[in-house]
Tab-separated table of N, CA and C in Angstrom:
chain	number	residue	atom	x	y	z
A	1210	MET	N	0.836	-1.173	0.000
A	1210	MET	CA	0.000	0.000	0.000
A	1210	MET	C	0.891	1.251	0.000
A	1211	THR	N	0.590	2.199	-0.847
A	1211	THR	CA	1.337	3.444	-0.948
A	1211	THR	C	0.924	4.366	0.189
A	1212	PRO	N	1.911	4.971	0.891
A	1212	PRO	CA	1.550	5.865	1.993
A	1212	PRO	C	0.854	7.124	1.480
A	1213	GLU	N	-0.080	7.632	2.274
A	1213	GLU	CA	-0.760	8.877	1.941
A	1213	GLU	C	-0.007	10.028	2.597
A	1214	PHE	N	0.039	11.155	1.907
A	1214	PHE	CA	0.757	12.316	2.419
A	1214	PHE	C	-0.219	13.453	2.697
A	1215	THR	N	0.122	14.257	3.692
A	1215	THR	CA	-0.724	15.360	4.121
A	1215	THR	C	0.123	16.626	4.250
A	1216	LEU	N	-0.484	17.743	3.903
A	1216	LEU	CA	0.171	19.041	4.029
A	1216	LEU	C	0.281	19.404	5.504
A	1217	VAL	N	1.500	19.731	5.942
A	1217	VAL	CA	1.699	20.144	7.326
A	1217	VAL	C	2.127	21.610	7.414
A	1218	GLY	N	2.581	22.200	6.312
A	1218	GLY	CA	2.967	23.609	6.321
A	1218	GLY	C	3.115	24.155	4.926
A	1219	SER	N	2.972	25.480	4.805
A	1219	SER	CA	3.119	26.162	3.525
A	1219	SER	C	3.962	27.407	3.768
A	1220	PHE	N	4.914	27.685	2.863
A	1220	PHE	CA	5.886	28.748	3.073
A	1220	PHE	C	6.035	29.585	1.814
A	1221	GLN	N	6.272	30.887	1.999
A	1221	GLN	CA	6.471	31.759	0.847
A	1221	GLN	C	7.801	31.477	0.164
A	1222	TYR	N	8.834	31.160	0.934
A	1222	TYR	CA	10.164	30.907	0.384
A	1222	TYR	C	10.627	29.500	0.744
A	1223	SER	N	11.413	28.895	-0.125
A	1223	SER	CA	11.856	27.523	0.101
A	1223	SER	C	12.840	27.399	1.257
A	1224	ALA	N	13.583	28.452	1.565
A	1224	ALA	CA	14.557	28.383	2.663
A	1224	ALA	C	13.859	28.037	3.973
A	1225	GLU	N	12.719	28.654	4.224
A	1225	GLU	CA	11.955	28.357	5.433
A	1225	GLU	C	11.476	26.915	5.429
A	1226	ALA	N	11.009	26.467	4.287
A	1226	ALA	CA	10.501	25.102	4.177
A	1226	ALA	C	11.610	24.078	4.388
A	1227	HIS	N	12.801	24.364	3.858
A	1227	HIS	CA	13.924	23.439	4.030
A	1227	HIS	C	14.331	23.326	5.500
A	1228	ILE	N	14.268	24.422	6.230
A	1228	ILE	CA	14.598	24.387	7.656
A	1228	ILE	C	13.617	23.478	8.396
A	1229	CYS	N	12.336	23.631	8.117
A	1229	CYS	CA	11.325	22.804	8.794
A	1229	CYS	C	11.415	21.347	8.362
A	1230	ARG	N	11.691	21.107	7.078
A	1230	ARG	CA	11.857	19.721	6.615
A	1230	ARG	C	13.028	19.064	7.338
A	1231	ALA	N	14.139	19.777	7.463
A	1231	ALA	CA	15.307	19.231	8.147
A	1231	ALA	C	15.003	18.962	9.618
A	1232	LYS	N	14.221	19.833	10.239
A	1232	LYS	CA	13.841	19.633	11.640
A	1232	LYS	C	13.010	18.362	11.783
A	1233	LEU	N	12.091	18.140	10.851
A	1233	LEU	CA	11.270	16.920	10.886
A	1233	LEU	C	12.125	15.679	10.663
A	1234	GLU	N	12.999	15.725	9.675
A	1234	GLU	CA	13.834	14.557	9.383
A	1234	GLU	C	14.795	14.266	10.531
A	1235	ASP	N	15.252	15.307	11.219
A	1235	ASP	CA	16.113	15.117	12.383
A	1235	ASP	C	15.358	14.390	13.504
A	1236	ALA	N	14.039	14.588	13.552
A	1236	ALA	CA	13.197	13.921	14.549
A	1236	ALA	C	12.752	12.541	14.066
A	1237	GLY	N	13.228	12.119	12.888
A	1237	GLY	CA	12.879	10.797	12.371
A	1237	GLY	C	11.570	10.741	11.609
A	1238	ILE	N	11.067	11.894	11.195
A	1238	ILE	CA	9.808	11.950	10.441
A	1238	ILE	C	10.132	12.245	8.983
A	1239	PRO	N	9.884	11.284	8.081
A	1239	PRO	CA	10.140	11.540	6.658
A	1239	PRO	C	9.251	12.679	6.143
A	1240	ALA	N	9.839	13.575	5.373
A	1240	ALA	CA	9.093	14.712	4.835
A	1240	ALA	C	9.655	15.071	3.469
A	1241	PHE	N	8.827	15.707	2.648
A	1241	PHE	CA	9.313	16.205	1.361
A	1241	PHE	C	8.614	17.517	1.027
A	1242	LEU	N	9.212	18.250	0.093
A	1242	LEU	CA	8.684	19.544	-0.322
A	1242	LEU	C	8.080	19.447	-1.708
A	1243	ARG	N	6.995	20.166	-1.903
A	1243	ARG	CA	6.388	20.299	-3.230
A	1243	ARG	C	6.494	21.751	-3.663
A	1244	ASP	N	6.739	21.963	-4.928
A	1244	ASP	CA	6.775	23.283	-5.568
A	1244	ASP	C	7.955	24.152	-5.139
A	1245	ASP	N	8.957	23.585	-4.465
A	1245	ASP	CA	10.105	24.395	-4.054
A	1245	ASP	C	10.945	24.817	-5.251
A	1246	ILE	N	11.139	23.942	-6.204
A	1246	ILE	CA	11.953	24.281	-7.376
A	1246	ILE	C	11.235	25.307	-8.243
A	1247	THR	N	9.929	25.163	-8.367
A	1247	THR	CA	9.143	26.130	-9.142
A	1247	THR	C	9.284	27.520	-8.542
A	1248	ILE	N	9.159	27.611	-7.234
A	1248	ILE	CA	9.226	28.916	-6.570
A	1248	ILE	C	10.646	29.452	-6.554
A	1249	ASP	N	11.652	28.570	-6.446
A	1249	ASP	CA	13.035	29.036	-6.547
A	1249	ASP	C	13.307	29.606	-7.938
A	1250	SER	N	12.688	29.031	-8.947
A	1250	SER	CA	12.864	29.514	-10.323
A	1250	SER	C	12.133	30.823	-10.566
A	1251	ASP	N	10.961	30.969	-9.956
A	1251	ASP	CA	10.157	32.175	-10.145
A	1251	ASP	C	9.430	32.501	-8.845
A	1252	PRO	N	10.059	33.303	-7.971
A	1252	PRO	CA	9.471	33.601	-6.669
A	1252	PRO	C	8.092	34.255	-6.727
A	1253	LEU	N	7.783	34.925	-7.834
A	1253	LEU	CA	6.476	35.567	-7.941
A	1253	LEU	C	5.334	34.548	-8.031
A	1254	MET	N	5.669	33.309	-8.317
A	1254	MET	CA	4.644	32.259	-8.406
A	1254	MET	C	4.194	31.771	-7.033
A	1255	SER	N	4.903	32.130	-5.988
A	1255	SER	CA	4.636	31.595	-4.660
A	1255	SER	C	3.183	31.759	-4.240
A	1256	GLN	N	2.664	32.972	-4.297
A	1256	GLN	CA	1.275	33.179	-3.898
A	1256	GLN	C	0.305	32.509	-4.855
A	1257	ALA	N	0.631	32.489	-6.120
A	1257	ALA	CA	-0.280	31.924	-7.108
A	1257	ALA	C	-0.487	30.424	-6.927
A	1258	ILE	N	0.557	29.714	-6.502
A	1258	ILE	CA	0.431	28.259	-6.374
A	1258	ILE	C	0.381	27.784	-4.923
A	1259	GLY	N	0.273	28.732	-4.008
A	1259	GLY	CA	0.108	28.345	-2.609
A	1259	GLY	C	1.394	28.117	-1.850
A	1260	GLY	N	2.509	28.610	-2.351
A	1260	GLY	CA	3.775	28.503	-1.642
A	1260	GLY	C	4.425	27.140	-1.752
A	1261	VAL	N	5.527	26.985	-1.024
A	1261	VAL	CA	6.231	25.706	-0.947
A	1261	VAL	C	5.495	24.873	0.097
A	1262	LYS	N	5.107	23.674	-0.289
A	1262	LYS	CA	4.320	22.822	0.597
A	1262	LYS	C	5.201	21.775	1.262
A	1263	LEU	N	5.083	21.670	2.567
A	1263	LEU	CA	5.796	20.674	3.348
A	1263	LEU	C	4.835	19.516	3.601
A	1264	MET	N	5.198	18.341	3.112
A	1264	MET	CA	4.322	17.167	3.178
A	1264	MET	C	4.932	16.096	4.083
A	1265	VAL	N	4.068	15.428	4.852
A	1265	VAL	CA	4.485	14.297	5.674
A	1265	VAL	C	3.472	13.168	5.477
A	1266	ARG	N	3.883	11.967	5.863
A	1266	ARG	CA	2.932	10.865	5.813
A	1266	ARG	C	1.787	11.170	6.769
A	1267	THR	N	0.588	10.794	6.390
A	1267	THR	CA	-0.590	11.063	7.210
A	1267	THR	C	-0.444	10.460	8.606
A	1268	ILE	N	0.161	9.295	8.693
A	1268	ILE	CA	0.325	8.658	10.008
A	1268	ILE	C	1.302	9.426	10.904
A	1269	ASP	N	2.140	10.295	10.329
A	1269	ASP	CA	3.099	11.085	11.090
A	1269	ASP	C	2.625	12.518	11.357
A	1270	LEU	N	1.406	12.849	10.958
A	1270	LEU	CA	0.934	14.230	11.005
A	1270	LEU	C	0.984	14.831	12.410
A	1271	GLU	N	0.458	14.149	13.400
A	1271	GLU	CA	0.449	14.694	14.762
A	1271	GLU	C	1.860	14.876	15.298
A	1272	ASP	N	2.739	13.890	15.058
A	1272	ASP	CA	4.132	14.015	15.503
A	1272	ASP	C	4.813	15.199	14.814
A	1273	ALA	N	4.521	15.370	13.520
A	1273	ALA	CA	5.114	16.475	12.765
A	1273	ALA	C	4.651	17.817	13.323
A	1274	ARG	N	3.387	17.933	13.635
A	1274	ARG	CA	2.866	19.180	14.215
A	1274	ARG	C	3.538	19.480	15.549
A	1275	ASN	N	3.745	18.446	16.355
A	1275	ASN	CA	4.413	18.640	17.648
A	1275	ASN	C	5.839	19.139	17.464
A	1276	VAL	N	6.557	18.567	16.492
A	1276	VAL	CA	7.933	19.000	16.228
A	1276	VAL	C	7.939	20.437	15.726
A	1277	LEU	N	7.031	20.775	14.828
A	1277	LEU	CA	7.011	22.112	14.235
A	1277	LEU	C	6.508	23.176	15.200
A	1278	ASN	N	5.871	22.782	16.286
A	1278	ASN	CA	5.441	23.770	17.284
A	1278	ASN	C	6.630	24.474	17.923
A	1279	ASP	N	7.815	23.854	17.837
A	1279	ASP	CA	9.023	24.477	18.376
A	1279	ASP	C	9.549	25.585	17.473
A	1280	VAL	N	9.088	25.636	16.236
A	1280	VAL	CA	9.540	26.649	15.282
A	1280	VAL	C	8.708	27.901	15.489
A	1281	GLU	N	9.363	29.059	15.589
A	1281	GLU	CA	8.656	30.321	15.789
A	1281	GLU	C	7.735	30.570	14.599
A	1282	MET	N	6.474	30.869	14.859
A	1282	MET	CA	5.468	30.930	13.813
A	1282	MET	C	5.315	32.307	13.172
A	1283	TYR	N	5.615	33.366	13.885
A	1283	TYR	CA	5.330	34.688	13.362
A	1283	TYR	C	6.585	35.548	13.265
A	1284	SER	N	6.438	36.713	12.690
A	1284	SER	CA	7.557	37.625	12.436
A	1284	SER	C	8.201	38.102	13.733
A	1285	GLN	N	9.513	38.338	13.625
A	1285	GLN	CA	10.293	38.804	14.759
A	1285	GLN	C	11.118	40.015	14.346
A	1286	THR	N	11.512	40.799	15.325
A	1286	THR	CA	12.429	41.899	15.059
A	1286	THR	C	13.826	41.317	14.889
A	1287	ASP	N	14.780	42.147	14.493
A	1287	ASP	CA	16.147	41.670	14.294
A	1287	ASP	C	16.772	41.123	15.574
A	1288	ASP	N	16.293	41.550	16.732
A	1288	ASP	CA	16.832	41.035	17.983
A	1288	ASP	C	16.016	39.870	18.544
A	1289	GLY	N	15.119	39.286	17.737
A	1289	GLY	CA	14.416	38.063	18.111
A	1289	GLY	C	13.143	38.251	18.909
A	1290	LYS	N	12.699	39.481	19.088
A	1290	LYS	CA	11.456	39.722	19.828
A	1290	LYS	C	10.276	39.685	18.856
A	1291	PRO	N	9.131	39.157	19.284
A	1291	PRO	CA	7.973	39.107	18.378
A	1291	PRO	C	7.447	40.510	18.071
A	1292	LEU	N	7.062	40.717	16.812
A	1292	LEU	CA	6.437	41.984	16.435
A	1292	LEU	C	5.034	42.027	17.031
A	1293	ALA	N	4.609	43.200	17.428
A	1293	ALA	CA	3.264	43.375	17.966
A	1293	ALA	C	2.474	44.297	17.048
A	1294	CYS	N	1.234	43.954	16.822
A	1294	CYS	CA	0.348	44.789	16.014
A	1294	CYS	C	0.117	46.114	16.740
A	1295	PRO	N	0.290	47.251	16.027
A	1295	PRO	CA	0.086	48.551	16.677
A	1295	PRO	C	-1.383	48.824	16.995
A	1296	HIS	N	-2.292	48.072	16.372
A	1296	HIS	CA	-3.723	48.298	16.579
A	1296	HIS	C	-4.267	47.493	17.756
A	1297	CYS	N	-3.959	46.179	17.793
A	1297	CYS	CA	-4.541	45.327	18.834
A	1297	CYS	C	-3.511	44.701	19.778
A	1298	GLY	N	-2.208	44.847	19.458
A	1298	GLY	CA	-1.167	44.310	20.324
A	1298	GLY	C	-0.867	42.834	20.139
A	1299	SER	N	-1.553	42.169	19.227
A	1299	SER	CA	-1.350	40.738	18.989
A	1299	SER	C	0.040	40.476	18.409
A	1300	HIS	N	0.589	39.305	18.713
A	1300	HIS	CA	1.874	38.898	18.148
A	1300	HIS	C	1.681	37.988	16.931
A	1301	ALA	N	0.448	37.779	16.494
A	1301	ALA	CA	0.155	36.950	15.320
A	1301	ALA	C	0.332	37.802	14.070
A	1302	VAL	N	1.588	38.198	13.803
A	1302	VAL	CA	1.915	39.134	12.729
A	1302	VAL	C	2.775	38.429	11.695
A	1303	GLU	N	2.417	38.570	10.424
A	1303	GLU	CA	3.181	37.973	9.328
A	1303	GLU	C	3.613	39.048	8.342
A	1304	MET	N	4.770	38.823	7.708
A	1304	MET	CA	5.265	39.736	6.693
A	1304	MET	C	4.612	39.390	5.356
A	1305	VAL	N	4.186	40.406	4.633
A	1305	VAL	CA	3.635	40.219	3.299
A	1305	VAL	C	4.373	41.142	2.342
A	1306	THR	N	4.662	40.658	1.141
A	1306	THR	CA	5.327	41.446	0.115
A	1306	THR	C	4.297	42.327	-0.570
A	1307	VAL	N	4.665	43.566	-0.826
A	1307	VAL	CA	3.715	44.521	-1.387
A	1307	VAL	C	4.176	44.993	-2.757
A	1308	VAL	N	3.368	44.740	-3.748
A	1308	VAL	CA	3.478	45.378	-5.053
A	1308	VAL	C	2.121	46.047	-5.204
A	1309	ASP	N	2.048	47.342	-4.815
A	1309	ASP	CA	0.758	47.972	-4.578
A	1309	ASP	C	0.189	48.806	-5.719
A	1310	SER	N	0.813	48.768	-6.884
A	1310	SER	CA	0.241	49.494	-8.018
A	1310	SER	C	0.731	48.852	-9.306
A	1311	ILE	N	0.088	49.161	-10.398
A	1311	ILE	CA	0.495	48.626	-11.695
A	1311	ILE	C	1.885	49.146	-12.050
A	1312	GLY	N	2.191	50.380	-11.651
A	1312	GLY	CA	3.512	50.951	-11.916
A	1312	GLY	C	4.614	50.191	-11.197
A	1313	SER	N	4.378	49.872	-9.922
A	1313	SER	CA	5.405	49.130	-9.186
A	1313	SER	C	5.527	47.704	-9.711
A	1314	ALA	N	4.436	47.122	-10.203
A	1314	ALA	CA	4.505	45.777	-10.790
A	1314	ALA	C	5.330	45.795	-12.077
A	1315	ILE	N	5.155	46.833	-12.906
A	1315	ILE	CA	5.915	46.942	-14.152
A	1315	ILE	C	7.393	47.170	-13.845
A	1316	LYS	N	7.699	48.046	-12.883
A	1316	LYS	CA	9.090	48.273	-12.491
A	1316	LYS	C	9.724	46.987	-11.969
A	1317	PHE	N	8.974	46.255	-11.163
A	1317	PHE	CA	9.480	44.996	-10.616
A	1317	PHE	C	9.813	44.029	-11.756
A	1318	ALA	N	8.927	43.912	-12.737
A	1318	ALA	CA	9.146	42.995	-13.858
A	1318	ALA	C	10.369	43.401	-14.675
A	1319	ILE	N	10.516	44.676	-14.961
A	1319	ILE	CA	11.658	45.146	-15.760
A	1319	ILE	C	12.972	44.895	-15.028
A	1320	VAL	N	13.029	45.236	-13.763
A	1320	VAL	CA	14.250	45.045	-12.990
A	1320	VAL	C	14.568	43.550	-12.870
A	1321	SER	N	13.549	42.726	-12.669
A	1321	SER	CA	13.761	41.277	-12.572
A	1321	SER	C	14.293	40.701	-13.876
A	1322	LEU	N	13.724	41.134	-14.996
A	1322	LEU	CA	14.169	40.632	-16.294
A	1322	LEU	C	15.598	41.073	-16.601
A	1323	ALA	N	16.012	42.192	-16.038
A	1323	ALA	CA	17.367	42.674	-16.256
A	1323	ALA	C	18.384	41.925	-15.393
A	1324	GLY	N	17.899	41.053	-14.539
A	1324	GLY	CA	18.796	40.257	-13.701
A	1324	GLY	C	19.257	40.978	-12.451
A	1325	LEU	N	18.617	42.079	-12.142
A	1325	LEU	CA	18.968	42.828	-10.936
A	1325	LEU	C	18.091	42.368	-9.783
A	1326	PHE	N	18.414	42.800	-8.597
A	1326	PHE	CA	17.626	42.437	-7.437
A	1326	PHE	C	16.670	43.576	-7.121
A	1327	PRO	N	15.389	43.389	-7.378
A	1327	PRO	CA	14.437	44.474	-7.140
A	1327	PRO	C	14.264	44.754	-5.645
A	1328	ILE	N	13.992	45.999	-5.338
A	1328	ILE	CA	13.689	46.383	-3.966
A	1328	ILE	C	12.178	46.259	-3.793
A	1329	LEU	N	11.798	45.446	-2.838
A	1329	LEU	CA	10.377	45.249	-2.561
A	1329	LEU	C	10.027	45.909	-1.241
A	1330	ARG	N	8.823	46.401	-1.169
A	1330	ARG	CA	8.339	46.907	0.103
A	1330	ARG	C	7.661	45.759	0.824
A	1331	HIS	N	7.904	45.693	2.096
A	1331	HIS	CA	7.261	44.674	2.904
A	1331	HIS	C	6.388	45.361	3.948
A	1332	ARG	N	5.241	44.819	4.127
A	1332	ARG	CA	4.360	45.258	5.189
A	1332	ARG	C	4.093	44.052	6.060
A	1333	TYR	N	3.590	44.322	7.200
A	1333	TYR	CA	3.206	43.258	8.119
A	1333	TYR	C	1.702	43.292	8.265
A	1334	ARG	N	1.111	42.121	8.447
A	1334	ARG	CA	-0.336	42.019	8.597
A	1334	ARG	C	-0.639	41.214	9.847
A	1335	CYS	N	-1.524	41.748	10.662
A	1335	CYS	CA	-1.962	41.061	11.866
A	1335	CYS	C	-3.021	40.039	11.480
A	1336	ASN	N	-2.833	38.807	11.890
A	1336	ASN	CA	-3.806	37.763	11.564
A	1336	ASN	C	-5.069	37.871	12.407
A	1337	ASP	N	-5.015	38.612	13.507
A	1337	ASP	CA	-6.195	38.737	14.362
A	1337	ASP	C	-7.119	39.859	13.919
A	1338	CYS	N	-6.582	41.092	13.759
A	1338	CYS	CA	-7.448	42.225	13.392
A	1338	CYS	C	-7.310	42.634	11.925
A	1339	LYS	N	-6.419	41.970	11.193
A	1339	LYS	CA	-6.197	42.206	9.751
A	1339	LYS	C	-5.611	43.577	9.440
A	1340	THR	N	-5.057	44.265	10.423
A	1340	THR	CA	-4.404	45.555	10.201
A	1340	THR	C	-3.091	45.346	9.461
A	1341	ALA	N	-2.858	46.155	8.420
A	1341	ALA	CA	-1.581	46.124	7.695
A	1341	ALA	C	-0.767	47.330	8.154
A	1342	PHE	N	0.518	47.118	8.406
A	1342	PHE	CA	1.366	48.204	8.871
A	1342	PHE	C	2.797	47.970	8.430
A	1343	GLU	N	3.600	49.040	8.470
A	1343	GLU	CA	5.010	48.941	8.143
A	1343	GLU	C	5.806	48.975	9.432
A	1344	TRP	N	6.951	48.315	9.409
A	1344	TRP	CA	7.857	48.305	10.551
A	1344	TRP	C	9.150	48.955	10.097
A	1345	PRO	N	9.807	49.752	10.920
A	1345	PRO	CA	11.044	50.429	10.497
A	1345	PRO	C	12.083	49.439	9.970
A	1346	GLY	N	12.715	49.803	8.876
A	1346	GLY	CA	13.794	48.987	8.322
A	1346	GLY	C	13.323	47.741	7.611
A	1347	THR	N	12.137	47.763	6.992
A	1347	THR	CA	11.636	46.552	6.357
A	1347	THR	C	11.799	46.531	4.850
A	1348	ARG	N	12.517	47.487	4.266
A	1348	ARG	CA	12.805	47.391	2.828
A	1348	ARG	C	13.858	46.322	2.653
A	1349	GLN	N	13.585	45.355	1.809
A	1349	GLN	CA	14.504	44.246	1.619
A	1349	GLN	C	14.750	44.040	0.140
A	1350	SER	N	15.844	43.391	-0.152
A	1350	SER	CA	16.150	42.997	-1.514
A	1350	SER	C	15.845	41.523	-1.649
A	1351	LEU	N	15.146	41.157	-2.705
A	1351	LEU	CA	14.851	39.760	-2.946
A	1351	LEU	C	16.071	39.157	-3.611
A	1352	GLY	N	16.712	38.210	-2.958
A	1352	GLY	CA	17.983	37.686	-3.416
A	1352	GLY	C	17.853	36.476	-4.312
A	1353	PHE	N	18.976	35.884	-4.626
A	1353	PHE	CA	19.056	34.717	-5.482
A	1353	PHE	C	18.141	33.619	-4.973
A	1354	HIS	N	17.413	32.989	-5.834
A	1354	HIS	CA	16.449	31.922	-5.522
A	1354	HIS	C	15.303	32.416	-4.655
A	1355	GLY	N	15.046	33.732	-4.631
A	1355	GLY	CA	13.888	34.248	-3.932
A	1355	GLY	C	14.024	34.323	-2.431
A	1356	ARG	N	15.211	34.120	-1.886
A	1356	ARG	CA	15.380	34.201	-0.438
A	1356	ARG	C	15.545	35.666	-0.042
A	1357	ALA	N	14.848	36.084	0.980
A	1357	ALA	CA	14.954	37.470	1.423
A	1357	ALA	C	16.286	37.675	2.118
A	1358	LEU	N	17.000	38.717	1.735
A	1358	LEU	CA	18.288	39.022	2.335
A	1358	LEU	C	18.059	39.984	3.493
A	1359	SER	N	17.820	39.442	4.660
A	1359	SER	CA	17.554	40.243	5.834
A	1359	SER	C	17.838	39.423	7.070
A	1360	LYS	N	18.037	40.090	8.197
A	1360	LYS	CA	18.215	39.364	9.441
A	1360	LYS	C	16.866	38.903	9.989
A	1361	SER	N	15.792	39.592	9.614
A	1361	SER	CA	14.470	39.210	10.115
A	1361	SER	C	14.058	37.861	9.548
A	1362	THR	N	13.402	37.077	10.350
A	1362	THR	CA	12.967	35.755	9.923
A	1362	THR	C	11.465	35.672	10.036
A	1363	THR	N	10.833	35.160	8.987
A	1363	THR	CA	9.397	34.958	9.036
A	1363	THR	C	9.113	33.515	8.699
A	1364	ASN	N	8.543	32.798	9.605
A	1364	ASN	CA	8.150	31.415	9.358
A	1364	ASN	C	6.637	31.364	9.313
A	1365	ARG	N	6.122	30.796	8.253
A	1365	ARG	CA	4.679	30.684	8.119
A	1365	ARG	C	4.315	29.217	8.122
A	1366	LEU	N	3.643	28.807	9.121
A	1366	LEU	CA	3.173	27.443	9.214
A	1366	LEU	C	1.660	27.460	9.231
A	1367	PHE	N	1.084	26.615	8.459
A	1367	PHE	CA	-0.360	26.489	8.459
A	1367	PHE	C	-0.689	25.043	8.784
A	1368	SER	N	-1.499	24.845	9.757
A	1368	SER	CA	-1.901	23.492	10.114
A	1368	SER	C	-2.895	22.986	9.093
A	1369	ALA	N	-2.696	21.767	8.644
A	1369	ALA	CA	-3.651	21.150	7.733
A	1369	ALA	C	-4.849	20.711	8.548
A	1370	SER	N	-6.017	21.034	8.079
A	1370	SER	CA	-7.232	20.673	8.816
A	1370	SER	C	-7.638	19.253	8.522
């Protein structure tokens, strides 16, 4: 019988997914990634195809969730403190990439096609009150293979229902 696999996490960038996959494999839980090569080839596809998917055997799902609970789930400042929403104070804050106009989308495409590293604006969004806000020093360059070149770390884990 072929084992069934279940989604245990989804990530905007493959670097985050590889860290979680390695953590699972270190705990003895076989895991694999879907769509990581596609997103490494074209980072703009991440949102369109649902990000890099971390898959585990269905029988290992609960163990995998327990292991991944040790991974910080939301955005942090450069000194490792959780970001707080300025509206409600929640720490359930995630970084989102912003291309907020047709002009910025065209500039992004031209710079990307030229092989340069485009400057993207990043905003943070509170998952509780849905407030979007900027945090000081959040302009980042999207680097080779779509990995963000910054000290800030954002891990996005979504539990499969």
